[in-house]
Amino acid sequence: MEAGDDTPGTQGRPAGGYARSPLPRDKGAISKLIKEKISVLFQPSGRRGEIKAGKTVLQAAQELGVPLESICGGKSTCGKCKVRIQERGLEKSDFSGTRLSPLTPEEKKFISPDERKLGYRLGCMVQLYEDTLIFIPEESRGTQQVIRKEAREIPVDLNPAIKAHYVELSPPSLKEPLADFERLQSALHRSYGLADLSIDWPALLVLPQRLRSEEWKVTAMVWMDREILDVLPGKVEDYYGIAVDIGTTTVAVYLCSLRSGQILSSGSLMNPQVAYGEDVMARITYAMVNPQEGLTRLREAIIDGLNTLIRNTSEAARVSPQSILEMTVVGNTAMHHIFLGIDPQSLGISPFAPALHRSQNLKARDLGLKVHPSANVHILPIEAGFVGADNVGVLISETPYQKGEMSLIIDIGTNGELVLGNNRRLLSSSCATGPALEGAHLRFGMRAAPGAIERVRIHPETLEARYKVIGQEKWSDECLPEELQSRGICGSGIIEVVAEMFRAGILEKSGRFDGKRSSPRLRRNEKGQEFVIAWAGETAIGQDITISLSDVRAVQLAKGALYSGARIMMKKLGVNRLDRVVLAGGFGSYVDPERAMILGMFPDCDLEEVVSVGNAAGDGARIALLNRGKREEADRVAREVEYIELTAYPEFAMEFAEAMLFPHMKDPFPHLEGILKK
C-alpha cells in the first residue's frame, strides 16, 4: 500500500504494521482538527476532560487516566478495548453529538454486527472529532492486577558494596593544619585500611560543617572501598538498599538492611508503562512512532512508579528514603534501555542488538530516583536483545553453572526466557509467549486480576467444569453464582483448562475438538466449537466464558515456542533428557507443573524435579545488593552464557510444528503415562 492511500483503515500505517484509523481527506479539515479541542466524558467513571480532536478513545483514556484494557498496546490485535459510543443522554452531559472515524476492517474482526448497531467500537481505532460520551463496559475496564512477586528466603553471604565506617578525628591545629578531606582519608586508612578514597561532590560540600558540628565524630558511608558517598553524624546503626525487578507487566522492589541483610519491606505494582503497550514490542513501537515524546513518556512512567514504591516501602519500614544508599536493578533488555533513557529502537529490528552489555553504576540523582542523591544504582549486565538483566538475575539466584545436573530454567513472563545447561556449558534463548498467556489473543483472556479464573478441573466422564477465581478461596461448585463474579481467564487458568480439555478427551492431540464427546458445555457457534467454563449467571460480564478452537491454537503457539526452544538447545548441547526443570517468574510460580507438562510446555521430566521458584530475577537483584562479589559473578556469567537465536536455526520451523501437538507429535513422555490414563 502506497503512503497516502485513502483506503479505509490503511492510512497512516507506518512500517511494522502499526495501524490507526483514517483521517479526513480534506487537508483543510485536518489542519482544523489539529487546532481544535473536544470534550470527552467517560462512563461509568465520570472522568471528563479535553483532548485534541482526531485522537483515539484509547489515547483519550491514557491522557485522562481512565483504565481501559489494551493488551496489544493499541495495535488492534487483541480486541480488549471495546467501548460503546453513547448516543443517548448526551444532552444531560452538555454534549450535543458525536462524529467518529469510519469502522475499520480491524474492528470488524472483533465487533459483531449486533454490537455495531449498539455503538461498539475498538478504543484503539476509533478517532473522535466532536464532543463524545463513551461508556466502557465491564470486560474492557482495566483492573488492578494481582502482583505475585513475593520474596523467597534465600541464604546470602552478606558483603554489601556500602559499608559504614565510624571514625573519631582530631581537629586541625596550627601544628597540624591538614585539610578536612585529607584528615578523613587518613583516619579511614589507619582504622580500616582504605586507601585512595574519593568523595562525592555533595558529600564534600557538607563535610566541613558536619565534622565541626559533630565534634569530629562521624560515620563515612563508603561504596566499594573507594568512594565516600556521605559523612553522617555520630555512629550509624543501620543503612539501607533496594533491589528492583522491572518486569514488562509488573515491578517489584525489596527494601533491605545492608547491615543485617534482612528484608524490611517489599512492594509491587503494575508497570505504569502498560498504558502504552502490554508487551515489549508494543512499547518499542510506541517509542518508534512517537519519536518526540515516546521514550520520555515511557521513562517517566517507570521512574514515577519506582519513586512511588520507594516511598511506600520506606514508610512501611519506617526509614527515610534519604538513608537508602544503593539500588540494584534487573529487567529485560527493553526495560533496561528505557529505564536508562536509551532509545530501544534497535531492539525491535533485526539483528536486535542492544546498546550495551556490561553492568553500569550510576548516581540516583542522575536517574531521578528519590533516594539519597549520591546513592549508587547498579544495573546488572544483559546478555542479548531479548535476554536481559532479569535473566542474569535468575542465573545468579539459581546458579546452574555451579551444578552437574542438566537444568532447564524457564522464566515465563510476557516474554519467555530459557536457560539450559550445567557447570560445563550454558545456553540461553527467548521466545514470545506472553500474548496468549497474558490474556491477549483469547476472547475471554485477561490479566491475573480479581475475578480471573485461575484454576480449572473438568470431570472426564460428565465434562462438568469447576473452577476458582482470584479473590475467592472456594471452588465454583462450593459457591453461590453471585459469589463468583468471574470476568475472564488468566494465564494459569488458560493452561489448566486446555490441559484438562485434552485429558478429558474434549481435545484431540492436534488441538481440534473431538466431535464424539457431547455435553451442554460443548456447543457450536458461527466460528466453530467452544467449551463453556462459566455460565453467564456466574459471571460479572453477563456472558458465558468459553474456550474456542482459536483460543486453543493461541495456547499451542505459546507452548510450541517454549518446547521447540528447549529442544533446539538440548540438541545443541547433545542431551536427550532433563534432570530438573525450574519454573521462574511471577507467572511461573502459579503454573501447575503437571498440567504444564500435559500441554507440552517443556520436555519430559520427573514431576518431582519440576519446581517453581517465584521471582528468581528479583532474588538475583537482592543477592547482588547484599553481596558485591555476586556482581562480578554476574558479569562473568553474562559473558560466558551462549545466546541462541532460535529463528536462525533451519530446524526451528519443524521443531515448532511438532511441538504444536499435545504434548508433542512424537517425543515420549514416560512420566505422563499414568497421568493421562487416569
mmCIF file with all atom_site columns, C-alpha atoms in Angstrom, residues 261-356:
data_model
loop_
_atom_site.group_PDB
_atom_site.id
_atom_site.type_symbol
_atom_site.label_atom_id
_atom_site.label_alt_id
_atom_site.label_comp_id
_atom_site.label_asym_id
_atom_site.label_entity_id
_atom_site.label_seq_id
_atom_site.pdbx_PDB_ins_code
_atom_site.Cartn_x
_atom_site.Cartn_y
_atom_site.Cartn_z
_atom_site.occupancy
_atom_site.B_iso_or_equiv
_atom_site.pdbx_formal_charge
_atom_site.auth_seq_id
_atom_site.auth_comp_id
_atom_site.auth_asym_id
_atom_site.auth_atom_id
_atom_site.pdbx_PDB_model_num
ATOM 1  C CA . GLY A 1 261 ? 20.616 -8.443 55.094 1.00 0.00 ? 261 GLY A CA 1
ATOM 2  C CA . GLN A 1 262 ? 17.017 -8.639 56.294 1.00 0.00 ? 262 GLN A CA 1
ATOM 3  C CA . ILE A 1 263 ? 14.115 -7.643 54.025 1.00 0.00 ? 263 ILE A CA 1
ATOM 4  C CA . LEU A 1 264 ? 12.367 -4.829 55.900 1.00 0.00 ? 264 LEU A CA 1
ATOM 5  C CA . SER A 1 265 ? 9.516  -4.311 53.438 1.00 0.00 ? 265 SER A CA 1
ATOM 6  C CA . SER A 1 266 ? 8.603  -5.033 49.838 1.00 0.00 ? 266 SER A CA 1
ATOM 7  C CA . GLY A 1 267 ? 6.205  -3.614 47.322 1.00 0.00 ? 267 GLY A CA 1
ATOM 8  C CA . SER A 1 268 ? 4.957  -4.141 43.792 1.00 0.00 ? 268 SER A CA 1
ATOM 9  C CA . LEU A 1 269 ? 2.719  -2.564 41.210 1.00 0.00 ? 269 LEU A CA 1
ATOM 10 C CA . MET A 1 270 ? 1.784  -2.913 37.585 1.00 0.00 ? 270 MET A CA 1
ATOM 11 C CA . ASN A 1 271 ? 4.394  -1.366 35.357 1.00 0.00 ? 271 ASN A CA 1
ATOM 12 C CA . PRO A 1 272 ? 2.903  2.068  34.568 1.00 0.00 ? 272 PRO A CA 1
ATOM 13 C CA . GLN A 1 273 ? 4.125  1.640  31.001 1.00 0.00 ? 273 GLN A CA 1
ATOM 14 C CA . VAL A 1 274 ? 1.247  -0.800 30.336 1.00 0.00 ? 274 VAL A CA 1
ATOM 15 C CA . ALA A 1 275 ? -0.790 2.255  29.340 1.00 0.00 ? 275 ALA A CA 1
ATOM 16 C CA . TYR A 1 276 ? 1.459  2.440  26.270 1.00 0.00 ? 276 TYR A CA 1
ATOM 17 C CA . GLY A 1 277 ? 1.522  -1.266 25.442 1.00 0.00 ? 277 GLY A CA 1
ATOM 18 C CA . GLU A 1 278 ? 1.294  -4.607 27.193 1.00 0.00 ? 278 GLU A CA 1
ATOM 19 C CA . ASP A 1 279 ? 4.363  -6.259 25.696 1.00 0.00 ? 279 ASP A CA 1
ATOM 20 C CA . VAL A 1 280 ? 7.927  -5.303 24.843 1.00 0.00 ? 280 VAL A CA 1
ATOM 21 C CA . MET A 1 281 ? 7.342  -4.861 21.128 1.00 0.00 ? 281 MET A CA 1
ATOM 22 C CA . ALA A 1 282 ? 4.303  -2.658 21.734 1.00 0.00 ? 282 ALA A CA 1
ATOM 23 C CA . ARG A 1 283 ? 6.421  -0.282 23.810 1.00 0.00 ? 283 ARG A CA 1
ATOM 24 C CA . ILE A 1 284 ? 9.280  -0.288 21.344 1.00 0.00 ? 284 ILE A CA 1
ATOM 25 C CA . THR A 1 285 ? 6.721  0.507  18.643 1.00 0.00 ? 285 THR A CA 1
ATOM 26 C CA . TYR A 1 286 ? 5.286  3.305  20.771 1.00 0.00 ? 286 TYR A CA 1
ATOM 27 C CA . ALA A 1 287 ? 8.734  4.853  21.129 1.00 0.00 ? 287 ALA A CA 1
ATOM 28 C CA . MET A 1 288 ? 9.351  4.494  17.395 1.00 0.00 ? 288 MET A CA 1
ATOM 29 C CA . VAL A 1 289 ? 6.091  6.065  16.193 1.00 0.00 ? 289 VAL A CA 1
ATOM 30 C CA . ASN A 1 290 ? 6.305  8.853  18.783 1.00 0.00 ? 290 ASN A CA 1
ATOM 31 C CA . PRO A 1 291 ? 9.916  9.986  18.285 1.00 0.00 ? 291 PRO A CA 1
ATOM 32 C CA . GLN A 1 292 ? 9.462  13.337 20.001 1.00 0.00 ? 292 GLN A CA 1
ATOM 33 C CA . GLU A 1 293 ? 7.984  12.221 23.310 1.00 0.00 ? 293 GLU A CA 1
ATOM 34 C CA . GLY A 1 294 ? 7.514  8.422  23.264 1.00 0.00 ? 294 GLY A CA 1
ATOM 35 C CA . LEU A 1 295 ? 10.719 7.398  25.056 1.00 0.00 ? 295 LEU A CA 1
ATOM 36 C CA . THR A 1 296 ? 10.382 10.293 27.502 1.00 0.00 ? 296 THR A CA 1
ATOM 37 C CA . ARG A 1 297 ? 6.859  9.224  28.467 1.00 0.00 ? 297 ARG A CA 1
ATOM 38 C CA . LEU A 1 298 ? 7.868  5.597  28.884 1.00 0.00 ? 298 LEU A CA 1
ATOM 39 C CA . ARG A 1 299 ? 10.855 6.512  31.045 1.00 0.00 ? 299 ARG A CA 1
ATOM 40 C CA . GLU A 1 300 ? 8.917  8.992  33.171 1.00 0.00 ? 300 GLU A CA 1
ATOM 41 C CA . ALA A 1 301 ? 6.254  6.342  33.758 1.00 0.00 ? 301 ALA A CA 1
ATOM 42 C CA . ILE A 1 302 ? 8.714  3.805  35.194 1.00 0.00 ? 302 ILE A CA 1
ATOM 43 C CA . ILE A 1 303 ? 10.643 6.390  37.234 1.00 0.00 ? 303 ILE A CA 1
ATOM 44 C CA . ASP A 1 304 ? 7.388  7.686  38.743 1.00 0.00 ? 304 ASP A CA 1
ATOM 45 C CA . GLY A 1 305 ? 6.343  4.114  39.529 1.00 0.00 ? 305 GLY A CA 1
ATOM 46 C CA . LEU A 1 306 ? 9.668  3.336  41.192 1.00 0.00 ? 306 LEU A CA 1
ATOM 47 C CA . ASN A 1 307 ? 9.523  6.513  43.276 1.00 0.00 ? 307 ASN A CA 1
ATOM 48 C CA . THR A 1 308 ? 6.044  5.505  44.445 1.00 0.00 ? 308 THR A CA 1
ATOM 49 C CA . LEU A 1 309 ? 7.365  2.102  45.515 1.00 0.00 ? 309 LEU A CA 1
ATOM 50 C CA . ILE A 1 310 ? 10.382 3.686  47.216 1.00 0.00 ? 310 ILE A CA 1
ATOM 51 C CA . ARG A 1 311 ? 8.106  5.986  49.199 1.00 0.00 ? 311 ARG A CA 1
ATOM 52 C CA . ASN A 1 312 ? 5.666  3.204  50.139 1.00 0.00 ? 312 ASN A CA 1
ATOM 53 C CA . THR A 1 313 ? 8.298  0.679  51.226 1.00 0.00 ? 313 THR A CA 1
ATOM 54 C CA . SER A 1 314 ? 10.219 3.317  53.170 1.00 0.00 ? 314 SER A CA 1
ATOM 55 C CA . GLU A 1 315 ? 7.085  4.330  55.049 1.00 0.00 ? 315 GLU A CA 1
ATOM 56 C CA . ALA A 1 316 ? 6.261  0.683  55.768 1.00 0.00 ? 316 ALA A CA 1
ATOM 57 C CA . ALA A 1 317 ? 9.760  0.093  57.185 1.00 0.00 ? 317 ALA A CA 1
ATOM 58 C CA . ARG A 1 318 ? 9.817  3.491  58.949 1.00 0.00 ? 318 ARG A CA 1
ATOM 59 C CA . VAL A 1 319 ? 13.056 4.555  57.323 1.00 0.00 ? 319 VAL A CA 1
ATOM 60 C CA . SER A 1 320 ? 13.879 7.695  55.406 1.00 0.00 ? 320 SER A CA 1
ATOM 61 C CA . PRO A 1 321 ? 14.393 7.346  51.638 1.00 0.00 ? 321 PRO A CA 1
ATOM 62 C CA . GLN A 1 322 ? 17.478 9.530  52.193 1.00 0.00 ? 322 GLN A CA 1
ATOM 63 C CA . SER A 1 323 ? 19.073 6.636  54.099 1.00 0.00 ? 323 SER A CA 1
ATOM 64 C CA . ILE A 1 324 ? 18.847 4.367  51.027 1.00 0.00 ? 324 ILE A CA 1
ATOM 65 C CA . LEU A 1 325 ? 22.386 4.406  49.670 1.00 0.00 ? 325 LEU A CA 1
ATOM 66 C CA . GLU A 1 326 ? 22.270 1.754  46.953 1.00 0.00 ? 326 GLU A CA 1
ATOM 67 C CA . MET A 1 327 ? 19.898 0.173  44.448 1.00 0.00 ? 327 MET A CA 1
ATOM 68 C CA . THR A 1 328 ? 20.360 -2.874 42.233 1.00 0.00 ? 328 THR A CA 1
ATOM 69 C CA . VAL A 1 329 ? 18.201 -3.202 39.124 1.00 0.00 ? 329 VAL A CA 1
ATOM 70 C CA . VAL A 1 330 ? 17.263 -6.058 36.806 1.00 0.00 ? 330 VAL A CA 1
ATOM 71 C CA . GLY A 1 331 ? 14.893 -6.118 33.861 1.00 0.00 ? 331 GLY A CA 1
ATOM 72 C CA . ASN A 1 332 ? 14.653 -7.397 30.324 1.00 0.00 ? 332 ASN A CA 1
ATOM 73 C CA . THR A 1 333 ? 16.676 -5.573 27.709 1.00 0.00 ? 333 THR A CA 1
ATOM 74 C CA . ALA A 1 334 ? 13.873 -3.249 26.615 1.00 0.00 ? 334 ALA A CA 1
ATOM 75 C CA . MET A 1 335 ? 13.003 -2.309 30.210 1.00 0.00 ? 335 MET A CA 1
ATOM 76 C CA . HIS A 1 336 ? 16.733 -1.833 30.892 1.00 0.00 ? 336 HIS A CA 1
ATOM 77 C CA . HIS A 1 337 ? 17.128 0.561  27.952 1.00 0.00 ? 337 HIS A CA 1
ATOM 78 C CA . ILE A 1 338 ? 14.001 2.562  28.719 1.00 0.00 ? 338 ILE A CA 1
ATOM 79 C CA . PHE A 1 339 ? 14.962 2.870  32.402 1.00 0.00 ? 339 PHE A CA 1
ATOM 80 C CA . LEU A 1 340 ? 18.305 4.327  31.329 1.00 0.00 ? 340 LEU A CA 1
ATOM 81 C CA . GLY A 1 341 ? 16.712 6.565  28.711 1.00 0.00 ? 341 GLY A CA 1
ATOM 82 C CA . ILE A 1 342 ? 18.343 4.660  25.837 1.00 0.00 ? 342 ILE A CA 1
ATOM 83 C CA . ASP A 1 343 ? 16.360 4.521  22.602 1.00 0.00 ? 343 ASP A CA 1
ATOM 84 C CA . PRO A 1 344 ? 15.110 0.881  22.335 1.00 0.00 ? 344 PRO A CA 1
ATOM 85 C CA . GLN A 1 345 ? 14.510 1.086  18.578 1.00 0.00 ? 345 GLN A CA 1
ATOM 86 C CA . SER A 1 346 ? 17.446 -1.217 17.716 1.00 0.00 ? 346 SER A CA 1
ATOM 87 C CA . LEU A 1 347 ? 15.846 -3.957 19.845 1.00 0.00 ? 347 LEU A CA 1
ATOM 88 C CA . GLY A 1 348 ? 12.840 -4.055 17.524 1.00 0.00 ? 348 GLY A CA 1
ATOM 89 C CA . ILE A 1 349 ? 14.821 -4.505 14.315 1.00 0.00 ? 349 ILE A CA 1
ATOM 90 C CA . SER A 1 350 ? 16.986 -7.467 13.287 1.00 0.00 ? 350 SER A CA 1
ATOM 91 C CA . PRO A 1 351 ? 19.630 -8.294 14.493 1.00 0.00 ? 351 PRO A CA 1
ATOM 92 C CA . PHE A 1 352 ? 18.140 -6.888 17.756 1.00 0.00 ? 352 PHE A CA 1
ATOM 93 C CA . ALA A 1 353 ? 21.453 -5.527 19.021 1.00 0.00 ? 353 ALA A CA 1
ATOM 94 C CA . PRO A 1 354 ? 21.391 -3.789 22.424 1.00 0.00 ? 354 PRO A CA 1
ATOM 95 C CA . ALA A 1 355 ? 23.195 -0.514 23.089 1.00 0.00 ? 355 ALA A CA 1
ATOM 96 C CA . LEU A 1 356 ? 25.440 -2.119 25.720 1.00 0.00 ? 356 LEU A CA 1
#
